[in-house]
C-alpha positions as semicolon CSV with decimal commas, in nm:
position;residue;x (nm);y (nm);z (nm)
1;X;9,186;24,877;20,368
2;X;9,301;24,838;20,771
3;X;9,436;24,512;20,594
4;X;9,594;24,616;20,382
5;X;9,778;24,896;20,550
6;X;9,903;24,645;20,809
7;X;10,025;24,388;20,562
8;X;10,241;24,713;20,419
9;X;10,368;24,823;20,743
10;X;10,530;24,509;20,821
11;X;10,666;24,447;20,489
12;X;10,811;24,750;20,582
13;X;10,948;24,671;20,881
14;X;11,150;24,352;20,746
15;X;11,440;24,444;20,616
16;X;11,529;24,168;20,302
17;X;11,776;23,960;20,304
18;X;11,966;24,132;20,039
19;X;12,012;24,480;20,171
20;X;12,316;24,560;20,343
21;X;12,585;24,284;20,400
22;X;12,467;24,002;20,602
23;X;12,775;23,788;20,763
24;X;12,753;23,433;20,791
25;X;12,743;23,304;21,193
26;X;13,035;23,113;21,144
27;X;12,903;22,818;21,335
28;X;12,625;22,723;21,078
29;X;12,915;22,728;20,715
30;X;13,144;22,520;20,986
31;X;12,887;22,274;21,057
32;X;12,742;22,250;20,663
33;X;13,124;22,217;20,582
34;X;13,179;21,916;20,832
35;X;12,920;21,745;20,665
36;X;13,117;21,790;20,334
37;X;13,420;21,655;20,524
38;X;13,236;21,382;20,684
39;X;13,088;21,257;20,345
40;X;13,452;21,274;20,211
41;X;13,625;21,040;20,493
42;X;13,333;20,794;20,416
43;X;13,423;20,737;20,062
44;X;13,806;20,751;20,178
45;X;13,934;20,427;20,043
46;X;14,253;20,373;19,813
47;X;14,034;20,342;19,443
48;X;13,830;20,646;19,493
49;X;14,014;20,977;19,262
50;X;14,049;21,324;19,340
51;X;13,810;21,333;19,043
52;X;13,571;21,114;19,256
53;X;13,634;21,354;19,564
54;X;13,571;21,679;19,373
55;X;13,269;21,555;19,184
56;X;13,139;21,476;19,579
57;X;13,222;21,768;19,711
58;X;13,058;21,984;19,387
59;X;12,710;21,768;19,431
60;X;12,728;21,812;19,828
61;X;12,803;22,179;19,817
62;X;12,522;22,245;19,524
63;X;12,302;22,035;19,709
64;X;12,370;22,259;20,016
65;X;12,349;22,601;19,818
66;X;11,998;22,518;19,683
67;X;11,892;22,444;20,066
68;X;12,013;22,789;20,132
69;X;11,895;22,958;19,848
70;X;11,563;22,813;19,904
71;X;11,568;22,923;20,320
72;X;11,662;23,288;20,122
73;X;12,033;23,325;20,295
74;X;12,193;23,422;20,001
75;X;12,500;23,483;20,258
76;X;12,521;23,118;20,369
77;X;12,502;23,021;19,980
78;X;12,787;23,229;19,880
79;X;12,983;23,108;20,194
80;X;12,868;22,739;20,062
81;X;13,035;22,813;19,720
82;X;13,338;22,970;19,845
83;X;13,406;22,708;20,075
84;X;13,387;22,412;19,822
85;X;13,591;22,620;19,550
86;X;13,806;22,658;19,824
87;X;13,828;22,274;19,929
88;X;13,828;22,143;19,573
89;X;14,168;22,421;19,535
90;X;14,301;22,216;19,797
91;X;14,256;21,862;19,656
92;X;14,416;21,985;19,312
93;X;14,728;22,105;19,537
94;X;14,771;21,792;19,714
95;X;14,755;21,597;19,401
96;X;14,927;21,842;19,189
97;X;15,200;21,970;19,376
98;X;15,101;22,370;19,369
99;X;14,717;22,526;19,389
100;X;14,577;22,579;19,090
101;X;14,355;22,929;19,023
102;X;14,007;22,847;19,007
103;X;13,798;23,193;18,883
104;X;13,460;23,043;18,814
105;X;13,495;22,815;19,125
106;X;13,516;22,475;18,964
107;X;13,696;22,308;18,718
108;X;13,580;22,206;18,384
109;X;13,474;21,885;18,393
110;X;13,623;21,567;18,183
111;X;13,939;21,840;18,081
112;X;14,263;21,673;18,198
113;X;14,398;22,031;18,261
114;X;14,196;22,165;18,618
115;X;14,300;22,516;18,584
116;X;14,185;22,519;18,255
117;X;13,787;22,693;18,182
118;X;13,577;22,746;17,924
């Protein structure tokens, strides 16, 4: 019972990741994000597509969510998401000329129209 009681207390006494908001140290999204960026000046070469680059960056980034999800910071895995929405936004606008609105994140895949979801 002693047990017991002192396996409930500090249950207790954690508070879970999920309450309140929890803020990302910006240190640890910059430094999963420059591996992102490193991966993408590796396969920087003239015959590699921004469909190439975003299909990188949406493997890396899930890749990097489940780590996060699995370490339960919810708040790094959100950050994670936001971030490659964010850099995949920017590859459209370089290649399309304006940036297009992305709601669920990522584009549909093998549409020719990126703004496009279903």
């Amino acid at each position: 019972m002693r047990l017991l009681h002192l396996l409930n207390e500090r249950l207790r006494s954690r508070a879970p990741s999920w309450s309140g908001v929890a803020v990302v140290a910006p240190s640890e999204l910059r430094r999963m994000a420059a591996e992102v960026e490193d991966g993408l000046r590796d396969i920087d070469f003239e015959e590699v597509t921004t469909e190439d680059r975003v299909t990188f960056i949406e493997r890396a980034v899930a890749w990097q969510v489940r780590q996060a999800l699995r370490c339960g910071r919810f708040d790094l895995a959100v950050g994670l998401g936001r971030y490659g929405a964010q850099r995949i936004a920017e590859l459209y606008e370089v290649e399309l000329g304006f940036r297009p609105t992305l709601p669920y994140g990522i584009p549909r895949s093998g549409g020719n129209d990126p703004w496009v979801h279903g």
